[in-house]
Short mmCIF file of C-alpha atoms in Angstrom, two decimals:
data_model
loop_
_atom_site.label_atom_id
_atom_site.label_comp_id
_atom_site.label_asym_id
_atom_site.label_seq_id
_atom_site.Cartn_x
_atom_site.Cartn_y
_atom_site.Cartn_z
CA UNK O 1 195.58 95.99 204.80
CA UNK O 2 194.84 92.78 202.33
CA UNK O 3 191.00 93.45 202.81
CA UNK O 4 190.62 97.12 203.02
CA UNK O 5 189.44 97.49 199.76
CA UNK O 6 186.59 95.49 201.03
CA UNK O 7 185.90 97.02 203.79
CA UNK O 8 185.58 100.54 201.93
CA UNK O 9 183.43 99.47 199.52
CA UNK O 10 181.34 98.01 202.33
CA UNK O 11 181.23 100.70 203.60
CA UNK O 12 180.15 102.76 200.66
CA UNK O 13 183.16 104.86 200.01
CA UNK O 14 184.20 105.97 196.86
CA UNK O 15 185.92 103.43 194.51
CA UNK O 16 188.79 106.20 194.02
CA UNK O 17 190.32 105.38 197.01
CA UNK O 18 191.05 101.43 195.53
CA UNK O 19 194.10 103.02 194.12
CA UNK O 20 195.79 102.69 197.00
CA UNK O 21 195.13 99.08 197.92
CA UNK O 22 197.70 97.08 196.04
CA UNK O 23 200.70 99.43 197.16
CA UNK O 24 199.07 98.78 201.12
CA UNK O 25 199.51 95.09 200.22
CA UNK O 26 202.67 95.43 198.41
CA UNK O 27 204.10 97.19 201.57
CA UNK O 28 202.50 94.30 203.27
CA UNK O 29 204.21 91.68 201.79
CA UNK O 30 207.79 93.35 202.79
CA UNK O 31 207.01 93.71 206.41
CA UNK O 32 205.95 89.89 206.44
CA UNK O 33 209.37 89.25 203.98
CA UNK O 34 211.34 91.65 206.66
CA UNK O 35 209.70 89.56 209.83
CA UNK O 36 210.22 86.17 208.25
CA UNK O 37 213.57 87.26 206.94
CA UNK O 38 214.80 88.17 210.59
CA UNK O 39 213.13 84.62 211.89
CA UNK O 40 214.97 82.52 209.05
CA UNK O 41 218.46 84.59 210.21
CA UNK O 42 218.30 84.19 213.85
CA UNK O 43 217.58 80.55 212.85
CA UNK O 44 220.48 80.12 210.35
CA UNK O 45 223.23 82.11 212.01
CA UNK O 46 222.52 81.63 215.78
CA UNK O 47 220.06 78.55 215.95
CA UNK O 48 217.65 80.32 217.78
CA UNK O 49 213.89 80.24 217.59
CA UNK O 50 212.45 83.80 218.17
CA UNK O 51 208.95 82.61 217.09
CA UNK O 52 209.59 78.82 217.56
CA UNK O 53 208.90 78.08 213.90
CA UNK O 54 211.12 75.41 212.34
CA UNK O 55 213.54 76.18 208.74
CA UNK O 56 211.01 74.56 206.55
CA UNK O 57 208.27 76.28 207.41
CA UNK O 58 210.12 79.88 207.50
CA UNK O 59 211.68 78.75 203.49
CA UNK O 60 207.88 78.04 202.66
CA UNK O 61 206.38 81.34 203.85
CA UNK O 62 209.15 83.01 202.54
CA UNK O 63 208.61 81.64 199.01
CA UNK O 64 205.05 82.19 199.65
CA UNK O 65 205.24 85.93 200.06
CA UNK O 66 207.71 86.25 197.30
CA UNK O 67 205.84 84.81 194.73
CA UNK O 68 202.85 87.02 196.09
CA UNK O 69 205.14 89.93 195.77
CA UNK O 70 205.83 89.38 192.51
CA UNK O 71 202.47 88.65 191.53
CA UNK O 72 200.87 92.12 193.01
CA UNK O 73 203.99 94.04 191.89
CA UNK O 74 203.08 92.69 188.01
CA UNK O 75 199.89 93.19 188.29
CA UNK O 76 200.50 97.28 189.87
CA UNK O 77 202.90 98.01 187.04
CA UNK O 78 200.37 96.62 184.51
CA UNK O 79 197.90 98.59 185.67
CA UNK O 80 199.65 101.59 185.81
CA UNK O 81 200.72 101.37 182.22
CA UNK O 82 197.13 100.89 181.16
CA UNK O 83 195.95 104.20 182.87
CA UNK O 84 198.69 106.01 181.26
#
């Protein structure tokens, strides 16, 4: 989803559909927050490894895709308040 924008415009399409990028990415981030949530669980509450990543790495990614979150979801609501 992160590069479909590019793609379309690649590929010529119209720049109308570039609305609907940031909400793909936004629904993006919370499948990755969703997936890395369920690693960091299975890690803290049972000890296992379902992808074999370590606690430090999981708490990184997860602050990773939070603060991208954030930063798309700002920038969306900005956006939309300009076009209003």
């Amino acid at each position: 989803f992160m590069y479909a924008y590019y793609a379309a415009t690649d590929l010529g399409l119209p720049r109308k559909y570039g609305l609907f990028i940031t909400p793909m990415q936004l629904a993006q981030f919370v499948i990755c927050l969703l997936w890395v949530s369920i690693e960091w669980i299975a890690i803290l509450l049972w000890g296992t490894k379902v992808c074999g990543s370590n606690i430090y790495t999981l708490s990184w990614v997860f602050f990773c895709y939070i603060v991208f979150f954030g930063l798309f979801y700002y920038m969306y609501t900005e956006k939309k308040r300009q076009f209003k």
